[in-house]
mmCIF file of C-alpha atoms and ligand atoms in Angstrom:
data_model
loop_
_atom_site.group_PDB
_atom_site.id
_atom_site.type_symbol
_atom_site.label_atom_id
_atom_site.label_comp_id
_atom_site.label_asym_id
_atom_site.label_seq_id
_atom_site.Cartn_x
_atom_site.Cartn_y
_atom_site.Cartn_z
ATOM 1 C CA MET A 12 14.628 4.354 2.810
ATOM 2 C CA GLY A 13 15.412 8.019 3.189
ATOM 3 C CA PHE A 14 14.173 9.642 6.377
ATOM 4 C CA ASP A 15 15.033 13.318 6.452
ATOM 5 C CA GLU A 16 15.560 14.115 10.105
ATOM 6 C CA LYS A 17 15.515 17.830 9.294
ATOM 7 C CA SER A 18 11.973 17.533 7.924
ATOM 8 C CA ARG A 19 8.776 18.631 9.627
ATOM 9 C CA LEU A 20 5.666 16.588 10.171
ATOM 10 C CA TRP A 21 2.124 17.281 11.280
ATOM 11 C CA LYS A 22 0.688 16.048 14.561
ATOM 12 C CA ASN A 23 -2.843 16.777 15.835
ATOM 13 C CA GLY A 24 -3.166 20.078 14.017
ATOM 14 C CA LYS A 25 0.330 21.529 13.887
ATOM 15 C CA PHE A 26 3.676 21.074 12.236
ATOM 16 C CA ILE A 27 6.569 20.001 14.472
ATOM 17 C CA ASP A 28 10.186 18.951 13.926
ATOM 18 C CA TRP A 29 10.838 15.311 13.040
ATOM 19 C CA LYS A 30 12.997 14.854 16.170
ATOM 20 C CA ASP A 31 10.234 16.148 18.460
ATOM 21 C CA ALA A 32 7.637 13.643 17.234
ATOM 22 C CA THR A 33 8.000 11.211 20.145
ATOM 23 C CA ILE A 34 5.410 9.340 22.225
ATOM 24 C CA HIS A 35 5.367 7.856 25.706
ATOM 25 C CA VAL A 36 6.119 4.138 26.120
ATOM 26 C CA ALA A 37 2.811 3.692 27.968
ATOM 27 C CA SER A 38 0.871 4.703 24.846
ATOM 28 C CA HIS A 39 -1.870 2.222 23.978
ATOM 29 C CA VAL A 40 -0.637 1.678 20.413
ATOM 30 C CA LEU A 41 2.724 0.294 21.545
ATOM 31 C CA HIS A 42 1.170 -2.399 23.714
ATOM 32 C CA TYR A 43 -1.803 -3.454 21.604
ATOM 33 C CA GLY A 44 -1.065 -2.360 18.029
ATOM 34 C CA SER A 45 -3.960 0.117 18.043
ATOM 35 C CA SER A 46 -3.287 2.063 14.853
ATOM 36 C CA VAL A 47 -4.488 2.520 11.291
ATOM 37 C CA PHE A 48 -2.450 4.137 8.545
ATOM 38 C CA GLU A 49 -2.002 4.955 4.865
ATOM 39 C CA GLY A 50 0.796 5.005 2.332
ATOM 40 C CA ILE A 51 0.469 7.572 -0.456
ATOM 41 C CA ARG A 52 2.891 8.660 -3.168
ATOM 42 C CA CYS A 53 3.515 12.133 -4.499
ATOM 43 C CA TYR A 54 5.105 12.153 -7.969
ATOM 44 C CA GLN A 55 6.984 14.789 -9.889
ATOM 45 C CA THR A 56 4.968 15.201 -13.073
ATOM 46 C CA ASN A 57 5.743 17.453 -16.008
ATOM 47 C CA ARG A 58 3.221 19.937 -14.553
ATOM 48 C CA GLY A 59 4.557 19.935 -10.988
ATOM 49 C CA SER A 60 4.246 17.609 -8.002
ATOM 50 C CA ALA A 61 1.001 15.690 -7.660
ATOM 51 C CA ILE A 62 -0.376 13.195 -5.148
ATOM 52 C CA PHE A 63 -1.800 10.008 -6.648
ATOM 53 C CA ARG A 64 -5.424 9.267 -5.686
ATOM 54 C CA LEU A 65 -5.271 11.332 -2.504
ATOM 55 C CA LYS A 66 -9.043 11.310 -2.077
ATOM 56 C CA GLU A 67 -9.259 7.503 -2.072
ATOM 57 C CA HIS A 68 -6.358 7.136 0.375
ATOM 58 C CA VAL A 69 -7.803 9.590 2.903
ATOM 59 C CA LYS A 70 -11.204 7.906 2.577
ATOM 60 C CA ARG A 71 -9.634 4.495 3.260
ATOM 61 C CA LEU A 72 -7.845 5.932 6.314
ATOM 62 C CA LEU A 73 -11.132 7.169 7.749
ATOM 63 C CA ASP A 74 -12.824 3.868 6.883
ATOM 64 C CA SER A 75 -10.080 1.987 8.740
ATOM 65 C CA ALA A 76 -10.531 4.300 11.750
ATOM 66 C CA LYS A 77 -14.295 3.800 11.663
ATOM 67 C CA ILE A 78 -13.953 -0.001 11.670
ATOM 68 C CA TYR A 79 -11.850 0.292 14.837
ATOM 69 C CA ARG A 80 -14.193 2.866 16.458
ATOM 70 C CA MET A 81 -11.539 5.578 16.432
ATOM 71 C CA PRO A 82 -13.094 9.054 16.192
ATOM 72 C CA VAL A 83 -10.916 11.308 14.022
ATOM 73 C CA SER A 84 -11.379 15.000 14.741
ATOM 74 C CA PHE A 85 -10.283 16.204 11.306
ATOM 75 C CA SER A 86 -12.365 16.173 8.129
ATOM 76 C CA GLU A 87 -11.429 14.428 4.909
ATOM 77 C CA GLU A 88 -10.740 17.789 3.275
ATOM 78 C CA GLU A 89 -8.535 18.922 6.204
ATOM 79 C CA LEU A 90 -6.516 15.708 6.046
ATOM 80 C CA ARG A 91 -6.123 15.994 2.261
ATOM 81 C CA GLU A 92 -4.809 19.533 2.665
ATOM 82 C CA VAL A 93 -2.319 18.423 5.328
ATOM 83 C CA CYS A 94 -1.020 15.725 2.943
ATOM 84 C CA ARG A 95 -0.332 18.435 0.350
ATOM 85 C CA GLU A 96 1.134 20.734 2.999
ATOM 86 C CA VAL A 97 3.574 18.148 4.372
ATOM 87 C CA VAL A 98 5.067 17.892 0.877
ATOM 88 C CA ARG A 99 5.139 21.685 0.441
ATOM 89 C CA VAL A 100 6.684 22.601 3.813
ATOM 90 C CA ASN A 101 9.517 20.159 3.212
ATOM 91 C CA ASN A 102 10.053 21.314 -0.382
ATOM 92 C CA TYR A 103 9.742 17.757 -1.631
ATOM 93 C CA LYS A 104 9.241 17.134 -5.325
ATOM 94 C CA GLU A 105 8.437 13.447 -4.801
ATOM 95 C CA ALA A 106 7.554 11.793 -1.502
ATOM 96 C CA TYR A 107 5.963 8.874 0.260
ATOM 97 C CA ILE A 108 3.297 10.260 2.593
ATOM 98 C CA ARG A 109 2.351 8.281 5.692
ATOM 99 C CA PRO A 110 -0.767 9.331 7.638
ATOM 100 C CA LEU A 111 -1.136 7.455 10.946
ATOM 101 C CA VAL A 112 -4.012 7.390 13.424
ATOM 102 C CA TYR A 113 -3.375 5.736 16.787
ATOM 103 C CA ARG A 114 -4.569 5.364 20.356
ATOM 104 C CA GLY A 115 -2.233 7.394 22.542
ATOM 105 C CA TYR A 116 -1.353 7.858 26.208
ATOM 106 C CA HIS A 117 -3.967 7.602 28.918
ATOM 107 C CA SER A 118 -4.276 4.138 30.443
ATOM 108 C CA LEU A 119 -3.381 0.553 29.637
ATOM 109 C CA GLY A 120 -5.624 -2.471 29.350
ATOM 110 C CA VAL A 121 -7.231 -3.824 26.202
ATOM 111 C CA ASN A 122 -10.142 -1.342 26.261
ATOM 112 C CA PRO A 123 -8.864 1.533 24.098
ATOM 113 C CA LEU A 124 -11.850 3.845 24.412
ATOM 114 C CA GLU A 125 -10.379 6.197 27.038
ATOM 115 C CA CYS A 126 -7.154 6.687 25.111
ATOM 116 C CA PRO A 127 -6.902 9.766 22.883
ATOM 117 C CA VAL A 128 -6.942 9.273 19.111
ATOM 118 C CA GLU A 129 -3.836 10.966 17.729
ATOM 119 C CA VAL A 130 -3.315 11.857 14.072
ATOM 120 C CA VAL A 131 0.083 12.226 12.436
ATOM 121 C CA ILE A 132 1.062 12.849 8.818
ATOM 122 C CA MET A 133 4.706 12.522 7.797
ATOM 123 C CA ALA A 134 6.601 12.195 4.527
ATOM 124 C CA TRP A 135 9.957 10.962 3.329
ATOM 125 C CA HIS A 136 11.691 9.701 0.204
ATOM 126 C CA TRP A 137 11.041 6.047 -0.554
ATOM 127 C CA GLY A 138 12.502 4.573 -3.724
ATOM 128 C CA ALA A 139 11.895 1.147 -5.261
ATOM 129 C CA TYR A 140 10.160 -1.042 -2.654
ATOM 130 C CA LEU A 141 11.296 -4.449 -3.881
ATOM 131 C CA GLY A 142 14.806 -3.499 -4.993
ATOM 132 C CA LYS A 143 16.294 -1.390 -7.775
ATOM 133 C CA GLU A 144 15.770 -3.870 -10.598
ATOM 134 C CA ALA A 145 12.349 -5.176 -9.530
ATOM 135 C CA LEU A 146 10.221 -3.009 -11.826
ATOM 136 C CA GLU A 147 12.126 -4.123 -14.907
ATOM 137 C CA LYS A 148 13.477 -7.607 -14.186
ATOM 138 C CA GLY A 149 10.908 -8.954 -11.752
ATOM 139 C CA VAL A 150 11.294 -10.560 -8.345
ATOM 140 C CA ASP A 151 11.602 -14.085 -6.955
ATOM 141 C CA VAL A 152 8.924 -14.885 -4.382
ATOM 142 C CA ARG A 153 7.615 -17.813 -2.359
ATOM 143 C CA VAL A 154 4.221 -18.822 -1.080
ATOM 144 C CA SER A 155 4.337 -18.297 2.661
ATOM 145 C CA SER A 156 3.708 -20.949 5.272
ATOM 146 C CA TRP A 157 1.861 -18.155 7.120
ATOM 147 C CA HIS A 158 -1.683 -17.525 5.926
ATOM 148 C CA ARG A 159 -3.530 -14.204 5.840
ATOM 149 C CA LEU A 160 -6.064 -13.155 8.445
ATOM 150 C CA ALA A 161 -9.303 -15.122 8.300
ATOM 151 C CA PRO A 162 -12.354 -12.877 7.703
ATOM 152 C CA ASN A 163 -13.673 -13.549 11.194
ATOM 153 C CA THR A 164 -10.389 -12.808 12.957
ATOM 154 C CA MET A 165 -9.275 -9.314 12.007
ATOM 155 C CA PRO A 166 -10.783 -7.115 9.283
ATOM 156 C CA ALA A 167 -8.623 -7.100 6.154
ATOM 157 C CA LEU A 168 -10.377 -4.026 4.746
ATOM 158 C CA ALA A 169 -8.883 -1.926 7.530
ATOM 159 C CA LYS A 170 -5.261 -0.963 6.987
ATOM 160 C CA ALA A 171 -4.397 -1.526 10.635
ATOM 161 C CA GLY A 172 -0.893 -1.576 12.066
ATOM 162 C CA ALA A 173 -1.577 -4.892 13.800
ATOM 163 C CA ASN A 174 -2.288 -6.617 10.445
ATOM 164 C CA TYR A 175 1.350 -6.065 9.648
ATOM 165 C CA MET A 176 2.534 -8.475 12.325
ATOM 166 C CA GLY A 177 1.223 -11.161 9.960
ATOM 167 C CA SER A 178 2.869 -9.384 7.040
ATOM 168 C CA GLN A 179 6.168 -9.275 8.941
ATOM 169 C CA LEU A 180 6.091 -13.055 9.448
ATOM 170 C CA ILE A 181 5.503 -13.525 5.707
ATOM 171 C CA LYS A 182 8.257 -11.065 4.780
ATOM 172 C CA MET A 183 10.894 -12.342 7.219
ATOM 173 C CA GLU A 184 10.310 -15.967 6.236
ATOM 174 C CA ALA A 185 10.742 -15.032 2.564
ATOM 175 C CA LEU A 186 13.927 -13.041 3.224
ATOM 176 C CA ALA A 187 15.392 -15.797 5.415
ATOM 177 C CA ASP A 188 15.017 -18.207 2.511
ATOM 178 C CA GLY A 189 16.511 -15.858 -0.086
ATOM 179 C CA TYR A 190 13.312 -14.522 -1.659
ATOM 180 C CA VAL A 191 12.346 -10.882 -2.050
ATOM 181 C CA GLU A 192 8.753 -11.303 -0.932
ATOM 182 C CA GLY A 193 6.157 -13.839 0.212
ATOM 183 C CA ILE A 194 2.570 -14.468 -0.882
ATOM 184 C CA GLY A 195 -0.025 -15.219 1.793
ATOM 185 C CA LEU A 196 -2.867 -17.652 1.144
ATOM 186 C CA THR A 197 -6.366 -17.208 2.571
ATOM 187 C CA ALA A 198 -7.534 -19.274 5.531
ATOM 188 C CA SER A 199 -9.038 -21.699 3.003
ATOM 189 C CA GLY A 200 -5.883 -21.899 0.925
ATOM 190 C CA TYR A 201 -6.499 -19.612 -2.078
ATOM 191 C CA VAL A 202 -4.105 -16.881 -3.166
ATOM 192 C CA SER A 203 -4.564 -13.683 -1.150
ATOM 193 C CA GLU A 204 -1.756 -11.122 -1.493
ATOM 194 C CA GLY A 205 1.851 -10.240 -0.696
ATOM 195 C CA SER A 206 3.016 -8.860 2.660
ATOM 196 C CA GLY A 207 2.457 -5.343 1.307
ATOM 197 C CA GLU A 208 1.081 -5.760 -2.214
ATOM 198 C CA ASN A 209 -1.954 -7.025 -4.116
ATOM 199 C CA LEU A 210 -1.448 -9.642 -6.788
ATOM 200 C CA PHE A 211 -2.471 -10.161 -10.418
ATOM 201 C CA VAL A 212 -2.199 -13.281 -12.579
ATOM 202 C CA ILE A 213 -2.328 -13.350 -16.390
ATOM 203 C CA GLU A 214 -3.397 -16.374 -18.364
ATOM 204 C CA ASN A 215 -4.180 -16.262 -22.102
ATOM 205 C CA THR A 216 -4.269 -12.437 -21.955
ATOM 206 C CA LYS A 217 -7.027 -12.562 -19.341
ATOM 207 C CA ILE A 218 -6.218 -10.854 -16.041
ATOM 208 C CA TYR A 219 -7.220 -12.499 -12.750
ATOM 209 C CA THR A 220 -7.001 -11.044 -9.253
ATOM 210 C CA PRO A 221 -8.310 -12.291 -5.885
ATOM 211 C CA PRO A 222 -11.647 -10.730 -4.761
ATOM 212 C CA LEU A 223 -12.096 -8.684 -1.564
ATOM 213 C CA SER A 224 -13.391 -11.853 0.112
ATOM 214 C CA ALA A 225 -9.844 -13.303 -0.167
ATOM 215 C CA SER A 226 -8.732 -11.258 2.889
ATOM 216 C CA ILE A 227 -6.955 -8.656 0.773
ATOM 217 C CA LEU A 228 -6.441 -4.992 1.444
ATOM 218 C CA PRO A 229 -8.628 -3.145 -1.104
ATOM 219 C CA GLY A 230 -5.606 -1.678 -2.832
ATOM 220 C CA ILE A 231 -5.876 1.658 -4.558
ATOM 221 C CA THR A 232 -3.182 0.645 -7.048
ATOM 222 C CA ARG A 233 -5.168 -2.576 -7.585
ATOM 223 C CA ASP A 234 -8.235 -0.512 -8.422
ATOM 224 C CA SER A 235 -6.193 1.736 -10.741
ATOM 225 C CA VAL A 236 -4.712 -1.275 -12.545
ATOM 226 C CA ILE A 237 -8.157 -2.839 -13.001
ATOM 227 C CA GLN A 238 -9.419 0.382 -14.616
ATOM 228 C CA ILE A 239 -6.299 0.748 -16.785
ATOM 229 C CA ALA A 240 -6.496 -2.892 -17.910
ATOM 230 C CA LYS A 241 -10.126 -2.408 -18.957
ATOM 231 C CA ASP A 242 -9.143 0.757 -20.879
ATOM 232 C CA LEU A 243 -6.575 -1.374 -22.695
ATOM 233 C CA SER A 244 -9.384 -3.850 -23.531
ATOM 234 C CA PHE A 245 -8.215 -6.650 -21.260
ATOM 235 C CA GLU A 246 -10.775 -8.778 -19.475
ATOM 236 C CA VAL A 247 -10.338 -8.523 -15.691
ATOM 237 C CA ILE A 248 -11.782 -11.293 -13.543
ATOM 238 C CA GLU A 249 -11.972 -11.161 -9.747
ATOM 239 C CA GLN A 250 -12.139 -14.735 -8.524
ATOM 240 C CA ASP A 251 -10.472 -17.194 -6.161
ATOM 241 C CA ILE A 252 -7.087 -18.266 -7.471
ATOM 242 C CA PRO A 253 -5.670 -21.683 -6.545
ATOM 243 C CA ARG A 254 -1.985 -21.596 -5.552
ATOM 244 C CA GLU A 255 -0.858 -23.713 -8.511
ATOM 245 C CA LYS A 256 -2.337 -21.188 -10.972
ATOM 246 C CA LEU A 257 0.642 -19.020 -10.058
ATOM 247 C CA TYR A 258 3.066 -21.622 -11.407
ATOM 248 C CA ILE A 259 1.337 -22.089 -14.770
ATOM 249 C CA ALA A 260 0.452 -18.424 -15.357
ATOM 250 C CA ASP A 261 1.924 -16.496 -18.279
ATOM 251 C CA GLU A 262 2.654 -13.501 -16.034
ATOM 252 C CA VAL A 263 2.234 -12.556 -12.376
ATOM 253 C CA PHE A 264 2.727 -9.119 -10.850
ATOM 254 C CA PHE A 265 2.344 -7.240 -7.569
ATOM 255 C CA THR A 266 0.689 -3.850 -7.154
ATOM 256 C CA GLY A 267 0.946 -1.339 -4.334
ATOM 257 C CA THR A 268 1.715 2.279 -3.576
ATOM 258 C CA ALA A 269 5.242 1.376 -2.519
ATOM 259 C CA ALA A 270 5.718 -1.531 -4.989
ATOM 260 C CA GLU A 271 3.859 0.212 -7.879
ATOM 261 C CA VAL A 272 3.598 -2.533 -10.563
ATOM 262 C CA SER A 273 6.335 -5.117 -9.900
ATOM 263 C CA PRO A 274 6.625 -8.219 -12.090
ATOM 264 C CA ILE A 275 7.174 -11.611 -10.445
ATOM 265 C CA ARG A 276 9.570 -13.853 -12.359
ATOM 266 C CA SER A 277 9.423 -16.956 -10.175
ATOM 267 C CA VAL A 278 7.237 -18.456 -7.441
ATOM 268 C CA ASP A 279 8.695 -21.186 -5.202
ATOM 269 C CA ARG A 280 11.665 -21.324 -7.632
ATOM 270 C CA ILE A 281 9.315 -22.216 -10.506
ATOM 271 C CA GLN A 282 9.853 -19.852 -13.435
ATOM 272 C CA ILE A 283 6.788 -17.870 -14.466
ATOM 273 C CA GLY A 284 6.377 -17.603 -18.244
ATOM 274 C CA GLU A 285 9.645 -16.459 -19.781
ATOM 275 C CA GLY A 286 11.063 -15.605 -16.355
ATOM 276 C CA LYS A 287 10.963 -11.889 -17.060
ATOM 277 C CA ARG A 288 8.518 -9.016 -17.287
ATOM 278 C CA GLY A 289 5.789 -10.026 -19.762
ATOM 279 C CA PRO A 290 3.890 -7.997 -22.366
ATOM 280 C CA VAL A 291 0.678 -7.441 -20.356
ATOM 281 C CA THR A 292 2.632 -6.296 -17.282
ATOM 282 C CA THR A 293 4.691 -4.001 -19.510
ATOM 283 C CA ALA A 294 1.583 -2.469 -21.122
ATOM 284 C CA ILE A 295 -0.023 -1.773 -17.743
ATOM 285 C CA GLN A 296 3.196 -0.328 -16.299
ATOM 286 C CA LYS A 297 3.578 1.928 -19.333
ATOM 287 C CA GLN A 298 0.061 3.296 -18.969
ATOM 288 C CA LEU A 299 0.288 3.823 -15.195
ATOM 289 C CA PHE A 300 3.771 5.358 -15.260
ATOM 290 C CA GLY A 301 2.618 7.573 -18.144
ATOM 291 C CA ILE A 302 -0.152 8.985 -15.958
ATOM 292 C CA LEU A 303 2.229 9.408 -13.008
ATOM 293 C CA SER A 304 4.727 11.390 -15.090
ATOM 294 C CA GLY A 305 2.044 13.545 -16.682
ATOM 295 C CA GLU A 306 2.793 12.237 -20.191
ATOM 296 C CA THR A 307 -0.443 10.238 -20.493
ATOM 297 C CA GLU A 308 -3.768 12.012 -20.040
ATOM 298 C CA ASP A 309 -5.120 11.731 -16.482
ATOM 299 C CA LYS A 310 -8.711 11.373 -17.652
ATOM 300 C CA ARG A 311 -10.059 10.318 -14.248
ATOM 301 C CA GLY A 312 -8.434 13.104 -12.254
ATOM 302 C CA TRP A 313 -6.213 10.788 -10.218
ATOM 303 C CA LEU A 314 -3.497 13.388 -9.782
ATOM 304 C CA ASP A 315 -3.973 16.008 -7.053
ATOM 305 C CA TYR A 316 -1.496 18.819 -7.744
ATOM 306 C CA ILE A 317 -0.007 20.203 -4.566
HETATM 307 N N1 PPE F 11 -1.897 -5.221 0.449
HETATM 308 C C1 PPE F 11 -1.190 -4.905 1.564
HETATM 309 C C2 PPE F 11 -1.108 -5.876 2.672
HETATM 310 C C3 PPE F 11 -0.566 -3.658 1.620
HETATM 311 O O1 PPE F 11 0.111 -3.338 2.708
HETATM 312 C C4 PPE F 11 -0.649 -2.764 0.527
HETATM 313 C C5 PPE F 11 0.022 -1.429 0.569
HETATM 314 C C6 PPE F 11 -1.394 -3.166 -0.606
HETATM 315 C C7 PPE F 11 -2.002 -4.402 -0.594
HETATM 316 C C8 PPE F 11 -1.583 -2.255 -1.787
HETATM 317 O O2 PPE F 11 -2.445 -1.191 -1.484
HETATM 318 P P1 PPE F 11 -2.329 0.215 -2.219
HETATM 319 O O3 PPE F 11 -1.074 0.865 -1.729
HETATM 320 O O4 PPE F 11 -3.554 0.944 -1.811
HETATM 321 O O5 PPE F 11 -2.282 -0.055 -3.682
HETATM 322 N N2 PPE F 11 1.178 -1.367 1.363
HETATM 323 C C9 PPE F 11 1.690 -0.077 1.757
HETATM 324 C C10 PPE F 11 2.690 -0.189 2.881
HETATM 325 C C11 PPE F 11 3.900 -0.985 2.614
HETATM 326 C C12 PPE F 11 4.880 -0.902 3.757
HETATM 327 O O6 PPE F 11 5.878 -1.658 3.735
HETATM 328 O O7 PPE F 11 4.703 -0.060 4.657
HETATM 329 C C13 PPE F 11 2.215 0.704 0.577
HETATM 330 O O8 PPE F 11 2.441 0.159 -0.493
HETATM 331 O O9 PPE F 11 2.369 1.920 0.718
#
């Protein structure tokens, strides 16, 4: 994690110094978790720095805000331009961009409606999410004893700060037991996703991933991988995945903005396939990383040059 405390960030319409971006302890978000956010990566391509699928990330941010009845007083286009600008003003070549919308300081009590909706966009350097060797060697994970949100508890389609209390329980339990990450099951016991990643399972060269009804975040990397896999002529099937399918799969991998495409080499100490990155995972990584470096044609216009 590389915060740059000399960097500048954008808050409610203007750029301010990192050290000045403070909030009052009576702000609504601190007491009740009232926030929605995004995580976006900017890559250094061979034609300059470009933000990956900026449009889809800003749209998901506004969707999350809408679900929680938070009026955002900036347009999609304004927010996209600020994401580019936060990279430019800090002279970053690569960056992790974090837009955040939250209920600020006015009054306390569960009702958030009187509290102002604040919008912040910051950026910093964030390297490999699951460790230096994860992308190549794969990670060891466990199925968590904590399940994901049930569909009638909190909305999984919103990327809300409060959802990550559940993710933190999954992550800390995994770390305490010597794993890199945990996988949450749905309320009914099917595979959902990691604490901060979607999940894919390969069996007989067919690619399976849990559907949106499995309380997953609709991942933008997930969507990209589905499209790439189809380009590579793989069959992609969105359906409920029983836990034990993980153990007998040929390959399993995580996707996410931070985690990119990270192979999983064991689940609950059971080796997956050969216990290393498999051929389907490798092919998908190669195609995605090719687009992100500019070497492979970006035929869908996923890169937004800053
Ligand atoms: N599920 C969850 C729960 C999740 O947090 C993420 C992203 C994904 C799936 C993948 O979504 P996408 O990035 O659109 O492909 N998690 C973000 C935050 C991680 C964090 O530790 O903070 C991320 O990867 O940026």
